Tab-separated table of C-alpha atoms and ligand atoms in Angstrom:
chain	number	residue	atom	x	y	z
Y	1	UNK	CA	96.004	116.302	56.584
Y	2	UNK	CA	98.432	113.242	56.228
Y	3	UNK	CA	97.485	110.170	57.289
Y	4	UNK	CA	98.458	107.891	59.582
Y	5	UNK	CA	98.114	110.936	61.972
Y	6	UNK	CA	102.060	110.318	63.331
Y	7	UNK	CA	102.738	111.549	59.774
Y	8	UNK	CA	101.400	114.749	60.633
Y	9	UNK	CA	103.118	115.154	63.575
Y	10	UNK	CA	106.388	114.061	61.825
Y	11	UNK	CA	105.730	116.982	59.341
Y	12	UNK	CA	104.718	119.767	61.969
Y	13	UNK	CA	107.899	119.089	63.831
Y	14	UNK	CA	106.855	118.774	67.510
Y	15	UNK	CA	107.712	114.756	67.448
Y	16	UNK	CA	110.495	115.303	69.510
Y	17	UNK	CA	109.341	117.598	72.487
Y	18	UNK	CA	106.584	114.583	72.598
Y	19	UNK	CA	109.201	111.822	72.937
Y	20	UNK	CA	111.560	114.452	75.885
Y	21	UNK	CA	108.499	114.893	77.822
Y	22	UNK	CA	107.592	111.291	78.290
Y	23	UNK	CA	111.119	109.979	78.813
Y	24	UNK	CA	111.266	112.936	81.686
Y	25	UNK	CA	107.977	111.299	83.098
Y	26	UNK	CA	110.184	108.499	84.036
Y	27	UNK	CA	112.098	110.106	86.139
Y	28	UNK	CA	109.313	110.197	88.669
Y	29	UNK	CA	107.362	107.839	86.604
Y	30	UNK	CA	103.518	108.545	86.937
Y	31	UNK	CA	102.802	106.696	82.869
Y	32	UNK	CA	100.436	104.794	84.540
Y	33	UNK	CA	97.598	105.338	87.385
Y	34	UNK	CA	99.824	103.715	90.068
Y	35	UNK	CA	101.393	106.560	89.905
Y	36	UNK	CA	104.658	104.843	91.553
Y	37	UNK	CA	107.036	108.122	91.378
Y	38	UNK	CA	110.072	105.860	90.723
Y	39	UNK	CA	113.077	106.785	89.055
Y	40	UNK	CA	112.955	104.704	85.914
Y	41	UNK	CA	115.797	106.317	84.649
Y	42	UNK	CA	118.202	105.115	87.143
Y	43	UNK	CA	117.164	101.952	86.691
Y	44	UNK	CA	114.288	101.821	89.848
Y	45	UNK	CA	111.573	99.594	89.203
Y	46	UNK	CA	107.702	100.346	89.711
Y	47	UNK	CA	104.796	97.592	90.086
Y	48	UNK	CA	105.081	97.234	86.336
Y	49	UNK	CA	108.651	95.528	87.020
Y	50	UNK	CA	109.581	97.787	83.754
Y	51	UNK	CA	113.111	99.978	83.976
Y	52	UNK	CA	114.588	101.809	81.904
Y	53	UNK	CA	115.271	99.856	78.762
Y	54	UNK	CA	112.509	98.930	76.467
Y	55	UNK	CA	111.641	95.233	76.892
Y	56	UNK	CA	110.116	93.168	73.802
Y	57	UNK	CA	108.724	89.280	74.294
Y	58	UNK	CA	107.961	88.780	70.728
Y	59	UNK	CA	106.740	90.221	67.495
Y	60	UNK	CA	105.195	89.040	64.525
Y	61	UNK	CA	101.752	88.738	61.847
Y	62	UNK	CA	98.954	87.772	64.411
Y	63	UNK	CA	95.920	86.002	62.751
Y	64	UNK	CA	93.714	86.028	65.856
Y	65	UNK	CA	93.142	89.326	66.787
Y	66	UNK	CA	89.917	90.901	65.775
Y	67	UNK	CA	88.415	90.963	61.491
Y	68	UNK	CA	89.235	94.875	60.885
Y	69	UNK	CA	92.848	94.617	62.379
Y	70	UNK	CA	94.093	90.900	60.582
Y	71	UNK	CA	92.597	91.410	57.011
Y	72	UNK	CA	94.686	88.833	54.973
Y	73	UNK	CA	98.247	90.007	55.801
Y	74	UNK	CA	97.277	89.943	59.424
Y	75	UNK	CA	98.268	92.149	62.581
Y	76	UNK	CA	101.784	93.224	63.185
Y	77	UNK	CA	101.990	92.852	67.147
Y	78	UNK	CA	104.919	93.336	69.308
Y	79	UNK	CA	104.339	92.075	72.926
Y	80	UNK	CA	105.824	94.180	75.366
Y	81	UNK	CA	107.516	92.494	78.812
Y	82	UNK	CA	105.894	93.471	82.044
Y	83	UNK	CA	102.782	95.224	82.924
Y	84	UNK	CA	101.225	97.680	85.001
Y	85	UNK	CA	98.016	95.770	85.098
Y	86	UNK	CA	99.316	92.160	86.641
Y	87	UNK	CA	96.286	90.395	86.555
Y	88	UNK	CA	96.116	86.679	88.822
Y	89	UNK	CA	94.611	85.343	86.141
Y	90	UNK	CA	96.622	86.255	83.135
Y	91	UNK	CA	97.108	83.885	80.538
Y	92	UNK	CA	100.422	85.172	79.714
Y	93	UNK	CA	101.670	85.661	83.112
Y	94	UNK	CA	105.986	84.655	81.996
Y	95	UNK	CA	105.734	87.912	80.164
Y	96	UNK	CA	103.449	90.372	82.180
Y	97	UNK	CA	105.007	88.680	85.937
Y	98	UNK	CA	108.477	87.164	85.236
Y	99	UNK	CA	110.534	89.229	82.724
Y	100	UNK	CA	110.794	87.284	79.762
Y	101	UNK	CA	111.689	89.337	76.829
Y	102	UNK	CA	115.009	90.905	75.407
Y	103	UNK	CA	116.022	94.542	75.868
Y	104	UNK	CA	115.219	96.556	72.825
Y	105	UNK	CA	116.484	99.823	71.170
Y	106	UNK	CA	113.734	102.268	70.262
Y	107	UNK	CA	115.749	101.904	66.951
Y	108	UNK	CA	115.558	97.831	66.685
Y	109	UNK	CA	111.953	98.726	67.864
Y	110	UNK	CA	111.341	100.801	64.648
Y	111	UNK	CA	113.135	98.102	62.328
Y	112	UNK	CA	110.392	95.632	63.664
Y	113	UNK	CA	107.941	98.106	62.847
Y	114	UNK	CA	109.234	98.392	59.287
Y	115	UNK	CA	110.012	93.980	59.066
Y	116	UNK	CA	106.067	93.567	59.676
Y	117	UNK	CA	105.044	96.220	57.227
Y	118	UNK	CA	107.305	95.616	54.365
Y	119	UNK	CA	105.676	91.281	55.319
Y	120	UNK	CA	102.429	92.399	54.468
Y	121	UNK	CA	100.899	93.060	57.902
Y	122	UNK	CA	98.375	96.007	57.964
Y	123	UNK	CA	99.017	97.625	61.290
Y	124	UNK	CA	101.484	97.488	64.063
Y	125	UNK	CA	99.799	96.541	67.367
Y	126	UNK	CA	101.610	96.902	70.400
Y	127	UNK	CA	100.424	94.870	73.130
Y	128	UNK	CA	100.294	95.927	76.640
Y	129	UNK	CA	102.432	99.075	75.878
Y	130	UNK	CA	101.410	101.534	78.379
Y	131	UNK	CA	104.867	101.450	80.620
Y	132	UNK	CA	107.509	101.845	77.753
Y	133	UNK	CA	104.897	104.595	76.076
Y	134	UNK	CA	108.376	107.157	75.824
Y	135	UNK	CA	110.498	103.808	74.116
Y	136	UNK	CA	107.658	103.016	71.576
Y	137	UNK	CA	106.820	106.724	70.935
Y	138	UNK	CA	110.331	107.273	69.711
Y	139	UNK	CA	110.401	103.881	67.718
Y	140	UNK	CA	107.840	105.225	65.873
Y	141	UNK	CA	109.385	108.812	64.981
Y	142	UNK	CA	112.357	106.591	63.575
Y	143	UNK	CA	110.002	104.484	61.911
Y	144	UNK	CA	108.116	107.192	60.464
Y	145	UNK	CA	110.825	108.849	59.319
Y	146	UNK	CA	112.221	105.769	57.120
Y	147	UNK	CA	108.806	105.650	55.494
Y	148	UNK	CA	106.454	103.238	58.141
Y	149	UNK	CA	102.958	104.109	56.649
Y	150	UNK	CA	100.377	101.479	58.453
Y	151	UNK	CA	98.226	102.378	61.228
Y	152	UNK	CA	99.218	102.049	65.105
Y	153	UNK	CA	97.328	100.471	67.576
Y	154	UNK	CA	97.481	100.938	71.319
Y	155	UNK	CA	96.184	97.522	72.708
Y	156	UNK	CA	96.158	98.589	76.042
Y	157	UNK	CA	94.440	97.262	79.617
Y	158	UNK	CA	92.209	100.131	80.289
Y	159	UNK	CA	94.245	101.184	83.401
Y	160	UNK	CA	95.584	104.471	81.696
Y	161	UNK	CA	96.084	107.734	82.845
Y	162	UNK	CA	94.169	110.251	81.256
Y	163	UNK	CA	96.953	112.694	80.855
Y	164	UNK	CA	99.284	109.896	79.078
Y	165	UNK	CA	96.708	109.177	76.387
Y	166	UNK	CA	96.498	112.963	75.570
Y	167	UNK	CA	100.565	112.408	74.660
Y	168	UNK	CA	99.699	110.409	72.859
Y	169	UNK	CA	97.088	112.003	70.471
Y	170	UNK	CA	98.100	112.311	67.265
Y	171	UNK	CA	100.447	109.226	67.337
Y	172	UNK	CA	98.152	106.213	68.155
Y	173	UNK	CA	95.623	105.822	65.043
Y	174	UNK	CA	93.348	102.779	66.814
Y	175	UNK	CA	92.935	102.287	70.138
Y	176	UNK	CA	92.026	99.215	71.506
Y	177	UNK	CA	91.592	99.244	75.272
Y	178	UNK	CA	90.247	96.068	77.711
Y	179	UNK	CA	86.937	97.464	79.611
Y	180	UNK	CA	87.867	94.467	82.380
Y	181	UNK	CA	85.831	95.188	85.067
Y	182	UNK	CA	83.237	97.816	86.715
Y	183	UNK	CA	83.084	96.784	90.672
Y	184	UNK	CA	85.884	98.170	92.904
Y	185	UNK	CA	85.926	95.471	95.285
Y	186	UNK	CA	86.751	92.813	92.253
Y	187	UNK	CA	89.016	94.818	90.255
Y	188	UNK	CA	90.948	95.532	93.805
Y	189	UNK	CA	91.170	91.759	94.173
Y	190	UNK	CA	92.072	90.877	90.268
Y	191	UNK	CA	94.437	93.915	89.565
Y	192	UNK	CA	95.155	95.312	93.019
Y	193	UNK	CA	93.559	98.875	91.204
Y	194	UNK	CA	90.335	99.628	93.230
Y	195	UNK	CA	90.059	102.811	90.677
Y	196	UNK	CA	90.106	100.578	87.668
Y	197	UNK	CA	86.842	101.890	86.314
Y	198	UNK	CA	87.387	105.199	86.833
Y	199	UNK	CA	90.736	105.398	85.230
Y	200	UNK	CA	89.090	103.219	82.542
Y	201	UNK	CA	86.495	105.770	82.169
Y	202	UNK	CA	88.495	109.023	81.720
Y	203	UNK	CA	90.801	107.540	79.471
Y	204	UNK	CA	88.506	105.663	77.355
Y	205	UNK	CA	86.578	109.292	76.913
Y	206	UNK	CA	90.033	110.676	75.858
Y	207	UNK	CA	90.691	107.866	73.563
Y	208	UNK	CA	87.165	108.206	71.717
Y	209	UNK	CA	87.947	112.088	71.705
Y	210	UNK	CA	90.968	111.862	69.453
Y	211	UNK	CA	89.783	108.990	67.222
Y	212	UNK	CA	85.861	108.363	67.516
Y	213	UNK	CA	84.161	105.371	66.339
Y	214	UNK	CA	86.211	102.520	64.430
Y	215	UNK	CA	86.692	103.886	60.880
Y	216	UNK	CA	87.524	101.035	58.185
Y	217	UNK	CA	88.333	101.165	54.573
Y	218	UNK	CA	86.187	99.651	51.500
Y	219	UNK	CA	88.322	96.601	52.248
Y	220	UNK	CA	86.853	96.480	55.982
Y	221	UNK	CA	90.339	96.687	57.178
Y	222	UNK	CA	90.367	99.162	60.057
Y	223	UNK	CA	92.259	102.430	59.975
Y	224	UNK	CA	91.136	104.816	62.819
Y	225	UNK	CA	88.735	104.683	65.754
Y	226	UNK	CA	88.115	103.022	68.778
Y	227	UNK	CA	87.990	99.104	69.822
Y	228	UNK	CA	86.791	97.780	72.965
Y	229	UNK	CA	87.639	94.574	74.452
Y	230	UNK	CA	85.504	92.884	77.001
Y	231	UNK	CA	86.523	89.523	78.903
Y	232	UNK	CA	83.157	87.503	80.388
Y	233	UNK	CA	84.114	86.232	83.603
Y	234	UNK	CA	81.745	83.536	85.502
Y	235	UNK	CA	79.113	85.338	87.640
Y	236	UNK	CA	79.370	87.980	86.604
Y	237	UNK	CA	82.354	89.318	87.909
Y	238	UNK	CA	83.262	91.704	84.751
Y	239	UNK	CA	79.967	93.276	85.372
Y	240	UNK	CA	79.018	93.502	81.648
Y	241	UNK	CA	75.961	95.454	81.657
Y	242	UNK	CA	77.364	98.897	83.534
Y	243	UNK	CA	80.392	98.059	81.128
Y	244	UNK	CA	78.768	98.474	78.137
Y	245	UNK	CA	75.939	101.101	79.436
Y	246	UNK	CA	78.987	103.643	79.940
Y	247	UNK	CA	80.513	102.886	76.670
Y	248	UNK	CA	76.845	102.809	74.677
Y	249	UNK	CA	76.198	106.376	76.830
Y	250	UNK	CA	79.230	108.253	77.034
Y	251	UNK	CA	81.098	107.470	74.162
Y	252	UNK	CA	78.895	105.425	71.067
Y	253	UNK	CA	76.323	102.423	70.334
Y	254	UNK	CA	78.558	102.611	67.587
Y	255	UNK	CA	81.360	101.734	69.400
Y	256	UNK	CA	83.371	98.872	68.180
Y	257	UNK	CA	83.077	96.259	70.639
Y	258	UNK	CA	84.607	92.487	71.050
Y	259	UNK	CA	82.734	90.821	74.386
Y	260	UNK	CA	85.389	87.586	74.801
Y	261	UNK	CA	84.671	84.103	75.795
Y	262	UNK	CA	88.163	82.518	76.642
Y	263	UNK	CA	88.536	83.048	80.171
Y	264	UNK	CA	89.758	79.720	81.853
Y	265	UNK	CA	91.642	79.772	85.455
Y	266	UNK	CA	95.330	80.230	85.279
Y	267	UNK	CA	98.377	81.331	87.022
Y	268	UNK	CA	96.724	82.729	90.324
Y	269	UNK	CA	93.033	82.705	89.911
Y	270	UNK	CA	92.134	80.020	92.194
Y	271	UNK	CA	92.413	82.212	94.685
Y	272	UNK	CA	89.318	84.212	94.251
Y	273	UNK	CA	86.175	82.511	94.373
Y	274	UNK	CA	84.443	81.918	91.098
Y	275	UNK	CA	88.046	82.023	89.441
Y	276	UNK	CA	87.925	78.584	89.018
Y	277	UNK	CA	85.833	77.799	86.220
Y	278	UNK	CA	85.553	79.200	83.003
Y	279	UNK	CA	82.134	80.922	81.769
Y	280	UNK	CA	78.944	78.785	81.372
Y	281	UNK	CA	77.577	79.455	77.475
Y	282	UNK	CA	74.522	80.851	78.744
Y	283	UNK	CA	76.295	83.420	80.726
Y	284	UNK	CA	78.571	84.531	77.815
Y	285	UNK	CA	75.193	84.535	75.881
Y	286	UNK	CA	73.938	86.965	78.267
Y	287	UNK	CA	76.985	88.616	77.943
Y	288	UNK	CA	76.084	89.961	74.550
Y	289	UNK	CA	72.292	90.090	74.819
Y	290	UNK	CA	72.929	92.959	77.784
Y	291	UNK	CA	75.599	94.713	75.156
Y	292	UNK	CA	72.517	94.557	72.668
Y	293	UNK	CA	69.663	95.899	75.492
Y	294	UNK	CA	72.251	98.592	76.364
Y	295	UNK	CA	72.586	99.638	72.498
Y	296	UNK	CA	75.682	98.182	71.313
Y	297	UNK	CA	75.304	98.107	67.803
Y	298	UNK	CA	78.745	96.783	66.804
Y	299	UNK	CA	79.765	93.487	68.260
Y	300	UNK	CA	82.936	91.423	66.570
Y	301	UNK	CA	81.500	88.771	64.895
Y	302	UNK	CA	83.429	85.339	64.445
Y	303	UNK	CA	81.867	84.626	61.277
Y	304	UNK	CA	83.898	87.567	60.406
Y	305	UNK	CA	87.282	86.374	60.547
Y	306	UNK	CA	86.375	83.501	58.170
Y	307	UNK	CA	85.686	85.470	54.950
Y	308	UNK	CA	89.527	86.782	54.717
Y	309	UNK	CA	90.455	82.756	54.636
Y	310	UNK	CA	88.641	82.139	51.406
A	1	SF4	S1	104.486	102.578	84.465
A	1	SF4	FE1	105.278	101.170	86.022
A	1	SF4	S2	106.628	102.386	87.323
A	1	SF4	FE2	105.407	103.807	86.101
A	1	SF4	S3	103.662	104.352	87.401
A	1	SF4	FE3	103.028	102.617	86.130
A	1	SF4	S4	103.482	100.761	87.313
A	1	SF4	FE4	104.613	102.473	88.252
């Protein structure tokens, strides 16, 4: 078995029937759970805002993402424009809402891939990738196939389809998915998606199916496995305990899991009730003691991100 899996899959020689069958997804484009039935292709645009060309905001070595993923070299991440998730309160609302980014070959894709390996970064993380899965899927054959040899991680919203992560089995090494929200009636009012949670839920089973638990090396740099991401939001509103009771009960307590304190009002969040403020401490300390009483084992740890500075 070769390893990163995509090298596998390189080797057995069913890469490309992979890449056709998600660029013919587009023509009636379902990659996503709102299941818009556009023709990409031709250009139409879905709630995602995404056509047919690839569209990249930025790339480069990311120092803030989570210990196992930024080691010393850091995390290669290439943010994707527009996304399927539009959240009011997203902090990077000019890329996920209003277009900004540049239109992208998959094959300038794969030379980004390559630029952040050969600059020391040890993974390439693409970040809020879900619409252009067909695009980066085929920027990775070409990268593969001039030698890219780090791991790739799908840093996703949790608003997948099922039957999209199973393309992409074999491909994606880490997965690292946002768990956002478990009430319908809130995640219909932040993301428009009452189904959040249970598209969250079937693909986050799917995800821990092909990869399991976060696997790193001696170096604690990660290589395979699962992440979760978990925003607090003030009262409550990401309901943290059902959150991590599903992921402690139907995938691990082993799971990998990052429960995040940053959440301040922006772009539209004013608009729902409770929006306004950011997190009290003692509710983001709650936060983690309910991860702990619901046997989460394996919460990111700050502390952690300081040892690869000295
Ligand atoms: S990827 Fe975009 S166009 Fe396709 S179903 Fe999702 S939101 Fe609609």
């Amino acid at each position: 078995m070769l390893w990163p899996s995509y090298k596998d899959l390189l080797s057995s020689g069913n890469f490309r029937e992979r890449i056709d069958k998600a660029y013919k997804i587009m023509e009636s484009c379902t990659l996503c759970p709102r299941n818009c039935m556009v023709n990409r292709l031709k250009g139409e645009k879905g709630y995602c805002g995404a056509g047919d060309k690839l569209m990249v905001s930025s790339y480069g070595a990311h120092y803030g993402e989570e210990s196992p993923l930024v080691g010393r070299g850091g995390s290669g991440t290439i943010f994707l424009t527009n996304c399927n998730l539009r959240c009011i309160f997203c902090q990077n609302y000019d890329i996920s809402h209003m277009d900004r980014g540049n239109v992208k070959t998959p094959e300038e894709l794969a030379e980004m891939m390559l630029s952040l390996e050969s600059d020391g970064c040890h993974n390439i993380n693409f970040v809020t990738p879900t619409h252009y899965m067909p695009h980066i899927i085929h920027g990775i054959k070409i990268a593969a196939e001039a030698g890219l040899s780090v791991p790739i991680v799908w840093n996703c919203g949790g608003y997948e389809s099922e039957d999209m992560i199973k393309l992409l089995d074999s491909i994606v090494d880490i997965y690292m998915p946002d768990f956002k929200f478990w009430d319908k009636e809130i995640s219909l009012k932040l993301v428009n998606a009452d189904d959040y949670r249970e598209r969250a839920c079937e693909s986050f089973r799917e995800m821990h199916r092909q990869t399991g638990d976060l696997v790193v090396d001696e170096k604690g740099l990660a290589k395979k496995g699962m992440l979760v991401r978990h925003l607090v939001l003030p009262e409550n509103m990401a309901g943290t305990k059902d959150v991590m009771t599903f992921i402690a009960k139907e995938l691990s307590g082993n799971t990998y899991v990052n429960i995040m304190d940053q959440y301040r009002p922006c772009f539209e969040s004013k608009k729902v009730k409770a929006m306004d403020r950011r997190p009290t401490g003692a509710e983001y300390d709650l936060a983690v003691k309910e991860s702990h009483e619901c046997g989460i084992t394996r919460l990111d740890r700050k502390e952690d991100r300081l040892r690869w500075m000295v």
